[in-house]
Coordinates of C-alpha atoms and ligand atoms in Angstrom, one line a residue:
X184 CA -51.5 -27.2 -13.7
X185 CA -49.8 -24.5 -15.6
X186 CA -46.4 -23.3 -16.5
X187 CA -45.4 -19.7 -16.8
X188 CA -42.5 -18.8 -19.2
X189 CA -40.8 -15.5 -18.7
X190 CA -38.3 -13.7 -21.0
X191 CA -37.0 -10.5 -19.1
X192 CA -35.1 -7.8 -20.9
X193 CA -33.8 -4.6 -19.5
X194 CA -37.1 -2.8 -20.1
X195 CA -39.6 -5.5 -20.8
X196 CA -41.0 -8.8 -19.6
X197 CA -42.5 -11.2 -22.1
X198 CA -44.7 -14.0 -20.8
X199 CA -46.6 -17.1 -22.1
X200 CA -48.7 -19.5 -20.0
X201 CA -49.1 -23.1 -20.9
X202 CA -51.4 -25.9 -19.7
X203 CA -49.3 -28.9 -18.9
X204 CA -51.8 -31.6 -19.9
X205 CA -51.6 -30.8 -23.7
X206 CA -49.1 -28.0 -23.8
X207 CA -51.7 -25.6 -25.1
X208 CA -50.6 -21.9 -24.9
X209 CA -53.3 -20.2 -22.9
X210 CA -52.2 -16.7 -23.2
X211 CA -49.1 -14.6 -23.9
X212 CA -48.2 -10.9 -23.7
X213 CA -45.6 -8.3 -22.8
X214 CA -45.1 -5.5 -20.4
X215 CA -42.7 -3.1 -22.1
X216 CA -41.0 0.3 -21.6
X217 CA -40.6 -0.4 -18.0
X218 CA -39.3 2.7 -16.2
X219 CA -40.7 4.9 -19.0
X220 CA -44.2 5.4 -20.2
X221 CA -45.2 1.6 -20.1
X222 CA -47.4 -0.3 -22.4
X223 CA -48.7 -3.8 -22.2
X224 CA -50.4 -6.4 -24.4
X225 CA -52.1 -9.7 -23.9
X226 CA -52.7 -11.5 -27.1
X227 CA -54.8 -14.4 -26.3
X228 CA -57.2 -15.6 -23.6
X229 CA -59.8 -12.9 -23.3
X230 CA -57.7 -10.6 -25.6
X231 CA -56.9 -7.8 -23.1
X232 CA -55.0 -5.4 -25.3
X233 CA -54.0 -1.8 -24.5
X234 CA -51.1 0.5 -25.0
X235 CA -50.0 3.5 -23.0
X236 CA -51.2 2.3 -19.7
X237 CA -50.1 3.9 -16.4
X238 CA -46.2 3.8 -16.0
X239 CA -44.7 0.6 -14.6
X240 CA -41.8 1.8 -12.4
X241 CA -39.7 -1.3 -12.3
X242 CA -39.6 -5.1 -13.0
X243 CA -41.4 -6.0 -9.6
X244 CA -44.3 -3.8 -10.5
X245 CA -44.2 -5.2 -14.1
X246 CA -44.4 -8.7 -12.7
X247 CA -47.3 -7.8 -10.5
X248 CA -49.1 -6.4 -13.7
X249 CA -48.5 -9.7 -15.5
X250 CA -50.1 -11.3 -12.5
X251 CA -53.1 -9.1 -12.9
X252 CA -53.3 -9.7 -16.6
X253 CA -53.2 -13.5 -16.2
X254 CA -56.1 -13.2 -13.7
X255 CA -58.1 -10.7 -15.8
X256 CA -57.8 -13.0 -18.8
X257 CA -58.8 -15.9 -16.5
X258 CA -55.9 -17.9 -17.9
X259 CA -54.7 -18.2 -14.3
X260 CA -57.3 -18.0 -11.6
X261 CA -55.0 -18.4 -8.6
X262 CA -51.3 -19.0 -8.0
X263 CA -52.1 -22.5 -6.8
X264 CA -52.5 -23.5 -10.4
X265 CA -48.9 -22.6 -11.2
X266 CA -46.7 -25.6 -11.3
X267 CA -43.5 -23.8 -12.1
X268 CA -42.0 -20.7 -13.7
X269 CA -39.4 -21.1 -16.4
X270 CA -36.9 -18.2 -17.2
X271 CA -35.0 -17.7 -20.4
X272 CA -31.5 -17.0 -19.3
X273 CA -29.1 -15.8 -22.1
X274 CA -25.7 -16.7 -20.8
X275 CA -24.9 -19.7 -18.7
X276 CA -21.1 -19.6 -19.3
X277 CA -19.5 -22.9 -18.8
X278 CA -21.3 -23.4 -15.5
X279 CA -24.6 -24.7 -16.8
X280 CA -24.9 -27.7 -19.1
X281 CA -28.6 -28.0 -18.6
X282 CA -31.7 -26.2 -17.3
X283 CA -31.4 -25.8 -13.6
X284 CA -33.7 -25.3 -10.6
X285 CA -33.1 -21.8 -9.3
X286 CA -31.8 -21.2 -5.7
X287 CA -29.6 -18.4 -4.3
X288 CA -26.4 -20.3 -5.5
X289 CA -27.7 -20.5 -9.0
X290 CA -28.6 -16.8 -8.9
X291 CA -25.1 -16.0 -7.9
X292 CA -23.8 -18.2 -10.8
X293 CA -26.0 -16.4 -13.3
X294 CA -24.5 -13.0 -11.9
X295 CA -21.1 -14.4 -12.4
X296 CA -21.7 -14.5 -16.1
X297 CA -22.6 -10.8 -16.3
X298 CA -19.3 -9.7 -17.7
X299 CA -19.9 -12.2 -20.7
X300 CA -23.5 -10.9 -21.2
X301 CA -23.7 -7.4 -19.8
X302 CA -26.9 -6.5 -21.6
X303 CA -28.9 -9.7 -20.9
X304 CA -28.0 -11.4 -17.7
X305 CA -28.6 -8.6 -15.3
X306 CA -32.2 -8.3 -16.6
X307 CA -32.6 -12.1 -16.3
X308 CA -31.6 -11.9 -12.6
X309 CA -34.1 -9.1 -12.0
X310 CA -36.8 -11.2 -13.7
X311 CA -36.1 -14.1 -11.4
X312 CA -36.1 -11.9 -8.4
X313 CA -39.4 -10.2 -9.4
X314 CA -41.1 -13.6 -10.2
X315 CA -39.9 -15.1 -6.8
X316 CA -41.5 -12.1 -5.1
X317 CA -44.8 -12.2 -7.0
X318 CA -45.1 -16.1 -6.7
X319 CA -43.3 -17.1 -3.5
X320 CA -43.0 -20.9 -3.2
X321 CA -43.5 -21.6 -6.9
X322 CA -40.5 -23.6 -8.3
X323 CA -38.4 -21.6 -10.7
X324 CA -36.1 -23.0 -13.4
X325 CA -33.4 -21.2 -15.6
X326 CA -33.2 -22.4 -19.1
X327 CA -30.0 -21.2 -20.8
X328 CA -29.5 -20.2 -24.5
X329 CA -26.0 -21.5 -24.2
X330 CA -26.7 -24.9 -22.4
X331 CA -27.4 -27.0 -25.6
X332 CA -23.9 -26.1 -27.0
X333 CA -21.9 -27.2 -23.8
X334 CA -21.3 -30.5 -25.7
X335 CA -19.0 -28.8 -28.1
X336 CA -15.5 -30.2 -27.9
X337 CA -12.5 -28.0 -27.0
X338 CA -11.2 -27.9 -30.5
X339 CA -14.6 -26.3 -31.6
X340 CA -15.1 -23.9 -28.6
X341 CA -11.6 -22.6 -28.0
X342 CA -10.2 -19.7 -29.7
X343 CA -6.4 -19.7 -30.7
X344 CA -5.5 -17.0 -28.2
X345 CA -3.1 -17.2 -25.1
X346 CA -4.2 -19.9 -22.6
X347 CA -4.6 -17.4 -19.8
X348 CA -7.2 -15.5 -21.7
X349 CA -9.3 -18.6 -21.7
X350 CA -8.5 -19.8 -18.2
X351 CA -8.7 -16.5 -16.4
X352 CA -11.1 -14.5 -18.6
X353 CA -13.3 -17.4 -19.9
X354 CA -12.8 -16.2 -23.5
X355 CA -14.2 -19.2 -25.6
X356 CA -17.1 -19.9 -27.8
X357 CA -20.4 -20.6 -26.0
X358 CA -23.0 -20.4 -28.8
X359 CA -26.6 -19.2 -28.4
X360 CA -30.1 -19.9 -29.6
X361 CA -29.6 -23.2 -28.0
X362 CA -33.3 -23.6 -27.0
X363 CA -34.4 -23.1 -30.6
X364 CA -31.8 -25.4 -32.1
X365 CA -32.8 -28.2 -29.6
X366 CA -36.5 -27.6 -30.1
X367 CA -36.3 -28.0 -34.0
X368 CA -33.9 -30.9 -33.5
X369 CA -36.4 -32.8 -31.4
X370 CA -39.2 -31.9 -33.7
X371 CA -37.2 -33.2 -36.7
X372 CA -36.6 -36.4 -34.9
X373 CA -40.3 -36.9 -34.2
X374 CA -41.2 -36.1 -37.8
X375 CA -38.5 -38.5 -39.2
X376 CA -39.6 -41.1 -36.6
X377 CA -36.1 -41.5 -35.4
X378 CA -34.5 -41.1 -32.0
X379 CA -32.6 -37.7 -31.8
X380 CA -29.4 -39.5 -30.7
X381 CA -29.3 -41.3 -34.1
X382 CA -29.5 -38.1 -36.1
X383 CA -27.0 -35.7 -37.7
X384 CA -28.6 -32.4 -38.4
X385 CA -27.6 -28.9 -39.6
X386 CA -30.1 -26.5 -38.0
X387 CA -30.4 -23.0 -39.4
X388 CA -32.1 -20.5 -37.1
X389 CA -32.5 -17.5 -39.5
X390 CA -34.3 -14.6 -37.7
X391 CA -33.2 -11.2 -36.8
X392 CA -30.4 -12.9 -34.9
X393 CA -29.1 -15.9 -36.9
X394 CA -27.0 -19.0 -36.2
X395 CA -26.3 -22.5 -37.5
X396 CA -25.6 -25.5 -35.4
X397 CA -23.9 -28.9 -36.4
X398 CA -25.7 -31.6 -34.5
X399 CA -24.0 -35.0 -34.3
X400 CA -26.0 -37.9 -32.8
X401 CA -28.3 -35.4 -31.3
X402 CA -25.7 -33.2 -29.7
X403 CA -24.3 -29.9 -30.6
X404 CA -20.7 -30.2 -31.8
X405 CA -20.3 -26.7 -33.3
X406 CA -22.3 -23.6 -33.8
X407 CA -21.7 -20.3 -35.5
X408 CA -22.1 -17.8 -32.6
X409 CA -19.2 -17.5 -30.3
X410 CA -18.4 -15.8 -26.9
X411 CA -21.2 -13.4 -27.8
X412 CA -23.9 -13.6 -30.5
X413 CA -21.9 -11.2 -32.8
X414 CA -19.9 -14.1 -34.4
X415 CA -21.0 -16.2 -37.4
X416 CA -23.8 -15.6 -40.0
X417 CA -24.7 -12.1 -41.2
X418 CA -27.7 -10.9 -39.2
X419 CA -30.3 -8.1 -39.3
X420 CA -27.9 -5.6 -37.7
X421 CA -24.8 -7.8 -36.6
X422 CA -21.9 -8.2 -38.9
X423 CA -21.1 -11.9 -38.0
X424 CA -17.6 -13.2 -38.8
X425 CA -15.1 -10.4 -39.2
X426 CA -11.3 -10.0 -39.3
X427 CA -10.7 -9.0 -35.7
X428 CA -8.0 -6.6 -37.1
X429 CA -10.9 -4.5 -38.5
X430 CA -11.7 -3.4 -35.0
X431 CA -8.2 -2.0 -34.2
X432 CA -8.2 -0.4 -37.7
X433 CA -11.5 1.3 -37.1
X434 CA -10.6 2.4 -33.6
X435 CA -7.7 4.5 -35.0
X436 CA -9.3 5.5 -38.3
X437 CA -12.6 6.7 -36.9
X438 CA -11.3 7.7 -33.3
X439 CA -14.2 6.0 -31.8
X440 CA -14.5 4.3 -28.4
X441 CA -14.9 0.5 -27.7
X442 CA -18.6 1.2 -26.9
X443 CA -19.2 3.0 -30.2
X444 CA -17.5 0.2 -32.2
X445 CA -19.5 -2.4 -30.3
X446 CA -22.6 -0.6 -31.1
X447 CA -21.8 -0.2 -34.8
X448 CA -21.0 -3.9 -35.1
X449 CA -24.0 -5.0 -33.2
X450 CA -26.7 -2.4 -34.3
X451 CA -25.6 -0.8 -37.5
X452 CA -24.0 -3.7 -39.5
X453 CA -25.4 -6.9 -41.0
X454 CA -28.2 -6.5 -43.6
X455 CA -28.7 -2.9 -42.3
X456 CA -25.1 -2.0 -42.8
X457 CA -25.1 -3.3 -46.3
X458 CA -28.3 -1.9 -47.6
X459 CA -29.8 0.2 -45.0
X460 CA -32.7 -2.1 -43.9
X461 CA -32.6 -4.8 -41.4
X462 CA -35.9 -6.4 -42.0
X463 CA -35.6 -9.2 -44.6
X464 CA -39.1 -8.6 -46.0
X465 CA -38.2 -5.1 -46.9
X466 CA -34.8 -6.2 -48.3
X467 CA -36.4 -8.8 -50.5
X468 CA -39.0 -6.3 -51.6
X469 CA -36.3 -3.8 -52.6
X470 CA -34.4 -6.6 -54.4
X471 CA -37.5 -7.5 -56.4
X472 CA -37.8 -3.7 -57.3
X473 CA -34.2 -4.0 -58.8
X474 CA -32.2 -2.4 -55.9
X475 CA -28.6 -3.5 -56.3
X476 CA -27.6 -2.9 -52.6
X477 CA -30.5 -5.1 -51.4
X478 CA -29.5 -7.7 -53.8
X479 CA -26.0 -7.7 -52.5
X480 CA -27.3 -8.1 -48.9
X481 CA -29.3 -11.1 -49.8
X482 CA -26.5 -12.6 -51.7
X483 CA -24.0 -12.0 -48.8
X484 CA -26.5 -13.4 -46.4
X485 CA -27.1 -16.7 -48.4
X486 CA -23.4 -17.1 -49.3
X487 CA -22.4 -17.0 -45.6
X488 CA -25.1 -19.6 -44.8
X489 CA -23.8 -21.9 -47.6
X490 CA -20.3 -21.7 -46.3
X491 CA -21.3 -22.8 -43.0
X492 CA -23.5 -25.7 -44.3
X493 CA -20.4 -26.8 -46.3
X494 CA -18.1 -26.6 -43.3
X495 CA -20.6 -28.4 -41.0
X496 CA -21.2 -31.1 -43.6
X497 CA -17.4 -31.7 -43.6
X498 CA -17.6 -32.1 -39.7
X499 CA -20.6 -34.4 -39.7
X500 CA -19.7 -36.6 -42.7
X501 CA -23.2 -37.4 -43.3
X502 CA -26.4 -35.3 -42.7
X503 CA -29.9 -36.6 -42.3
X504 CA -31.6 -33.2 -42.5
X505 CA -31.0 -29.6 -42.9
X506 CA -33.6 -27.7 -40.9
X507 CA -34.8 -24.1 -41.6
X508 CA -36.4 -22.2 -38.7
X509 CA -37.2 -18.6 -37.3
X510 CA -38.7 -15.6 -39.2
X511 CA -36.6 -15.8 -42.4
X512 CA -36.0 -19.6 -42.4
X513 CA -39.7 -20.4 -41.9
X514 CA -41.1 -17.8 -44.3
X515 CA -38.8 -17.0 -47.2
X516 CA -38.7 -19.5 -50.1
X517 CA -36.3 -17.1 -51.9
X518 CA -33.7 -17.1 -49.1
X519 CA -34.0 -20.9 -48.5
X520 CA -33.4 -21.5 -52.1
X521 CA -30.3 -19.1 -52.1
X522 CA -28.9 -20.9 -49.0
X523 CA -29.0 -24.2 -50.7
X524 CA -28.0 -23.2 -54.2
X525 CA -25.1 -25.4 -55.6
X526 CA -25.1 -27.8 -52.7
X527 CA -26.5 -30.7 -54.8
X528 CA -23.1 -32.4 -54.9
X529 CA -23.4 -32.7 -51.1
X530 CA -26.9 -34.3 -51.5
X531 CA -28.6 -31.1 -50.4
X532 CA -31.2 -29.7 -52.9
X533 CA -34.5 -28.0 -52.7
X534 CA -37.5 -28.8 -54.9
X535 CA -38.8 -25.3 -56.2
X536 CA -42.3 -26.2 -56.1
X537 CA -42.4 -27.7 -52.6
X538 CA -40.3 -24.8 -51.4
X539 CA -42.6 -22.2 -52.9
X540 CA -45.8 -24.1 -51.8
X541 CA -44.9 -23.3 -48.2
X542 CA -47.0 -20.5 -47.1
X543 CA -46.3 -18.2 -44.2
X544 CA -48.3 -18.8 -41.0
X545 CA -48.5 -22.5 -41.5
X546 CA -47.1 -24.2 -38.3
X547 CA -46.8 -27.6 -39.8
X548 CA -43.5 -29.3 -40.5
X549 CA -42.8 -29.3 -44.2
X550 CA -40.3 -31.3 -46.3
X551 CA -38.9 -29.3 -49.3
X552 CA -36.0 -31.4 -50.5
X553 CA -35.8 -32.4 -54.2
X554 CA -36.8 -36.1 -54.9
X555 CA -33.3 -36.8 -56.3
X556 CA -31.3 -36.3 -53.1
X557 CA -31.0 -38.3 -49.9
X558 CA -30.8 -35.4 -47.3
X559 CA -34.1 -34.1 -46.1
X560 CA -34.6 -30.3 -46.1
X561 CA -37.2 -29.4 -43.4
X562 CA -39.0 -26.2 -42.5
X563 CA -39.8 -26.4 -38.8
X564 CA -41.5 -23.5 -37.0
X565 CA -39.5 -22.9 -33.8
X566 CA -41.2 -22.4 -30.4
X567 CA -38.7 -21.5 -27.8
X568 CA -41.3 -20.7 -25.2
X569 CA -42.8 -24.0 -25.4
X570 CA -39.3 -25.8 -25.2
X571 CA -38.7 -23.7 -22.1
X572 CA -42.0 -24.8 -20.5
X573 CA -41.3 -28.4 -21.2
X574 CA -37.8 -28.3 -19.9
X575 CA -39.0 -26.4 -16.8
X576 CA -41.5 -29.2 -16.1
X577 CA -38.9 -31.9 -16.6
X578 CA -36.4 -30.2 -14.2
X579 CA -39.1 -29.8 -11.5
X580 CA -40.5 -33.3 -11.9
X581 CA -37.1 -35.0 -11.7
X582 CA -35.9 -32.8 -8.7
X583 CA -36.7 -33.9 -5.2
X584 CA -38.3 -30.5 -4.2
X585 CA -41.7 -31.4 -5.5
Ligands
LIG1962 P1 -36.2 -12.4 -33.8 O1 -34.8 -12.9 -33.9 O2 -36.4 -11.0 -33.5 O3 -37.1 -13.4 -33.0 P2 -37.7 -13.5 -36.1 O4 -37.4 -14.9 -35.9 O5 -39.1 -13.0 -35.8 O6 -36.7 -12.6 -35.3 O7 -37.3 -13.1 -37.6 C1 -37.4 -11.8 -38.0 C2 -37.0 -11.8 -39.4 O8 -37.8 -12.6 -40.3 C3 -37.0 -10.3 -40.0 O9 -35.9 -10.1 -40.8 C4 -38.2 -10.5 -41.0 O10 -38.2 -9.6 -42.1 C5 -38.1 -11.9 -41.4 N1 -39.4 -12.5 -42.1 C6 -40.5 -12.6 -41.5 N2 -41.4 -13.0 -42.4 C7 -40.9 -13.0 -43.6 C8 -41.2 -13.4 -45.0 N3 -42.4 -13.8 -45.2 N4 -40.2 -13.3 -45.8 C9 -39.0 -12.9 -45.6 N5 -38.5 -12.7 -44.4 C10 -39.4 -12.6 -43.3

């Protein structure tokens, strides 16, 4: 049997199909620019690859195209082979602590979170509806980016704002990237031959979006993203932590609307705001060529990560491993070294040779700590789709429906 994982955005649907026996990925691809001049790509299986195909009018049609692509690549010969479909859902608010079998009530609850995630949750609901229509009767599961962080205690997730703002408007910290933090935490436990619930970890998801999580005895007790993914670390185009008064100041000084400010802080800030480029590879190249703005961007990025490692170390008391993951965390020895610089007094230090030996594209778990320190420093490639697939199967297997 097979599991299909779907990640639906406002104009795209990404998919990956796994075989349950051995969790092998059979094929993956994307239908994008839905509603415009669409393109599609299937990267594995028979390697169907094309751009600029006939327009896909909406997500329902996009889902039917995915069905055809799965059949064409022979990864899925008939719908009967499909055990379940797992959906990435960005915001579960405080209603979802774990992955959940989807029914009408659950769709309603995901809709209720739309004010908290206006860009993502509407698309997620459409994806669920399109998949139910294309594969009627196949169990569907929602896996939430926020769920892993629902174990945060109130002193970590509350903002110091008037009580009614929390009670009536649900303004609190939720955290994101939960599927990735949980996946690498489980992989770290396997690698260290320990049970996850005996481990204290600091997991660093450093990609275009970036966040850090403090994991105590296997549970998230704090994370850097907040009510939205804007809080915390410096990211490709997001500012991360910022004095909220800057927003009021800019609204007056620039005479801009809320939407314009939101767009500036989400899409024009972070690495891009500091040096003009949001892609860390380019930023590092410019820094190597002597560009001072690029150097400042990398220094600010790493400085913010170090502050969080220090803060989370203080919360945890002892740390078994610091884990680097996602595009930057997995591939950049330079940034990893900068993030751990000066942390030897906490028992966190990287061996330059082990760090440098790590070549991109290697999917193995690697240990890069210095011999002199107790805390492991691990590089673990993340795989959110695989984690969604596994959680989907677990939910369906433990439910009474199948
Ligand atoms: P997303 O959040 O879009 O999934 P990724 O996890 O793919 O992002 O990470 C994208 C980031 O990783 C980009 O900033 C990219 O430049 C960076 N990255 C990828 N490979 C390298 C590398 N070899 N060195 C430095 N940065 C890298």
